[in-house]
Short mmCIF file of C-alpha atoms in Angstrom, two decimals:
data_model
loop_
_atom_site.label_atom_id
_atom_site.label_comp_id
_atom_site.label_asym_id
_atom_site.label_seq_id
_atom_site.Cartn_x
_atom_site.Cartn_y
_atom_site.Cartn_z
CA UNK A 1 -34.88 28.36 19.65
CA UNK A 2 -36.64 28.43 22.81
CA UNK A 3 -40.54 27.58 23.14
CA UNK A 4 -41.17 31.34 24.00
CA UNK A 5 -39.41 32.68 21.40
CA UNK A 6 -41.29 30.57 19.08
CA UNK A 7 -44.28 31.66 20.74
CA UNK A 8 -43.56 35.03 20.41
CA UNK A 9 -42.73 34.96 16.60
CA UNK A 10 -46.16 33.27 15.86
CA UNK A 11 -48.00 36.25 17.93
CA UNK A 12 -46.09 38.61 15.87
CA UNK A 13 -45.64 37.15 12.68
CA UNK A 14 -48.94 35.15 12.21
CA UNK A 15 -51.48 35.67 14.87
CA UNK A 16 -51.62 39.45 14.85
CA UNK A 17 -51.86 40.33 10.92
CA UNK A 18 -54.46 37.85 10.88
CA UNK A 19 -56.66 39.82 13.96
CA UNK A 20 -55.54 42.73 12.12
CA UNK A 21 -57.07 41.21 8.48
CA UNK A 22 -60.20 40.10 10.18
CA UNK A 23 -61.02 43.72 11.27
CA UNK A 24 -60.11 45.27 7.91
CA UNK A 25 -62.27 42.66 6.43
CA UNK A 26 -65.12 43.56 8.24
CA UNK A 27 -64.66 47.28 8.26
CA UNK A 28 -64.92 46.98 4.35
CA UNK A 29 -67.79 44.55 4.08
CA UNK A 30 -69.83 47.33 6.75
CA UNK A 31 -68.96 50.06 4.15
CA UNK A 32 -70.36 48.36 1.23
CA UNK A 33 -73.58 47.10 3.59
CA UNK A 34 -73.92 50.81 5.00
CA UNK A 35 -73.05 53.02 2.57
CA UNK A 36 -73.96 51.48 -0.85
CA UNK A 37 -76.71 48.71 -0.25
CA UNK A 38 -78.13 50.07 3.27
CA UNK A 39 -78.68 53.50 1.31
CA UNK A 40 -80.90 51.81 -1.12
CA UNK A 41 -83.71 51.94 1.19
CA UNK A 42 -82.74 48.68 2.90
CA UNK A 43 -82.98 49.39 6.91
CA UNK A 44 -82.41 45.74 7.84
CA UNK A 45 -78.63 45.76 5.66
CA UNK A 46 -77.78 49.29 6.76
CA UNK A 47 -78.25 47.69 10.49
CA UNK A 48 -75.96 45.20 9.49
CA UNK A 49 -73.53 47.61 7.79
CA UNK A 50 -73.57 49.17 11.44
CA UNK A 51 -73.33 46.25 13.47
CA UNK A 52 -70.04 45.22 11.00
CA UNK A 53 -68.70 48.81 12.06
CA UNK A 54 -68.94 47.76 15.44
CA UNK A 55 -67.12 44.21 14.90
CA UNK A 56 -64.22 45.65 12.73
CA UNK A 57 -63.56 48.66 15.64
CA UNK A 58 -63.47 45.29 17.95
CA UNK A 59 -61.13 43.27 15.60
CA UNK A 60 -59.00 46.17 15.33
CA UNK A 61 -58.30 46.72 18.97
CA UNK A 62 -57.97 43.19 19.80
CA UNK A 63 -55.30 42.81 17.73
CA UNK A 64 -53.72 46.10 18.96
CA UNK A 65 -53.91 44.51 22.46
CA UNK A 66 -52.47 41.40 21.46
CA UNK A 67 -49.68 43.28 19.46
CA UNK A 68 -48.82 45.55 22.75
CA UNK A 69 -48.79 42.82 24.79
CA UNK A 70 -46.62 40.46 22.79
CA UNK A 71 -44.19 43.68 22.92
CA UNK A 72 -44.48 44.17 26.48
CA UNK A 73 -43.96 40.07 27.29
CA UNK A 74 -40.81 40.81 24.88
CA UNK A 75 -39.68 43.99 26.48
CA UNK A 76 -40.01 42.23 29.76
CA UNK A 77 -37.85 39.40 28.49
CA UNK A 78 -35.05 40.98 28.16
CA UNK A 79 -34.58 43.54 31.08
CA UNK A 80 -32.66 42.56 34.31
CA UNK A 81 -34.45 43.85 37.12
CA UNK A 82 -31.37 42.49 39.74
CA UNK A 83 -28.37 45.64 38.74
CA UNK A 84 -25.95 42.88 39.43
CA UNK A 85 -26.90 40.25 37.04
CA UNK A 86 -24.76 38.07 35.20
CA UNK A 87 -26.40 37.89 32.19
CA UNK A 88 -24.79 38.38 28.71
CA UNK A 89 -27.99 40.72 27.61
CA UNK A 90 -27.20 44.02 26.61
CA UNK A 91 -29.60 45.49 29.47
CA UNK A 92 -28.23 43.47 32.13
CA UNK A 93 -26.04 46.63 33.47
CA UNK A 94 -27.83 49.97 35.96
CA UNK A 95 -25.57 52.21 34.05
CA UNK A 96 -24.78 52.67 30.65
CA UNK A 97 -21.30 52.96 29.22
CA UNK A 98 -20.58 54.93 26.27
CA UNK A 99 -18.97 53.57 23.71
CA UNK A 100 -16.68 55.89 21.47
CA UNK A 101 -16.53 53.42 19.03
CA UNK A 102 -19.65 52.24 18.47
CA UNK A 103 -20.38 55.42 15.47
CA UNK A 104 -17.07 56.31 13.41
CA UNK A 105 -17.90 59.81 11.46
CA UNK A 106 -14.90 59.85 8.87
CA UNK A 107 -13.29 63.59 9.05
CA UNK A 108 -14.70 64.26 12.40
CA UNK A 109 -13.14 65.82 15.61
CA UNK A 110 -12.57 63.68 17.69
CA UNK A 111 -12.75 64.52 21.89
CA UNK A 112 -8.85 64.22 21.72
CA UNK A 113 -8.59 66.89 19.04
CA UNK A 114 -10.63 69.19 21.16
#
């Protein structure tokens, strides 16, 4: 395995839940501070409670940025901008063959029997 791939695996397997985790973490924590102790008459924790809003809406789209951008760096891996490349990658072609083979239906015309 290649560094990037590596690389990429821990963004995706590790690094993102763990954004992701962080925000749900302190979503939950603001709706206990907001809605159940902050309602008590407690101005200073229903601050808080808001202020945790605020950090778990922040968590959330960080890791939706890292997530989209791990996809895009992956996306980008693997298409050929040069339409004569010699690559062995499945998008290393301009134009796109079809395959007749590639999805067998059992007692299905075929475009012979047509």
């Amino acid at each position: 395995m290649s560094l990037f791939t590596l690389l990429m695996v821990f963004l995706t397997k590790y690094l993102v839940p763990f954004l992701f985790a962080i925000g749900l973490i302190h979503f939950l924590y603001g709706v206990i501070e907001y809605f159940i102790v902050g309602q008590g008459g407690d101005e200073e924790r229903a601050e808080h409670g808001r202020d945790l809003f605020l950090k778990s809406i922040v968590w959330i789209v960080l890791a939706l940025l890292v997530h989209f951008l791990v996809l895009l760096i992956g996306w980008i891996g693997t298409v050929s901008l040069r339409p004569d490349s010699d690559s062995n990658s499945p998008n290393s072609g301009i134009t796109p063959r079809v395959n007749e083979s590639i999805l067998q239906v059992p007692n299905a015309p075929s475009r012979q029997d047509q």
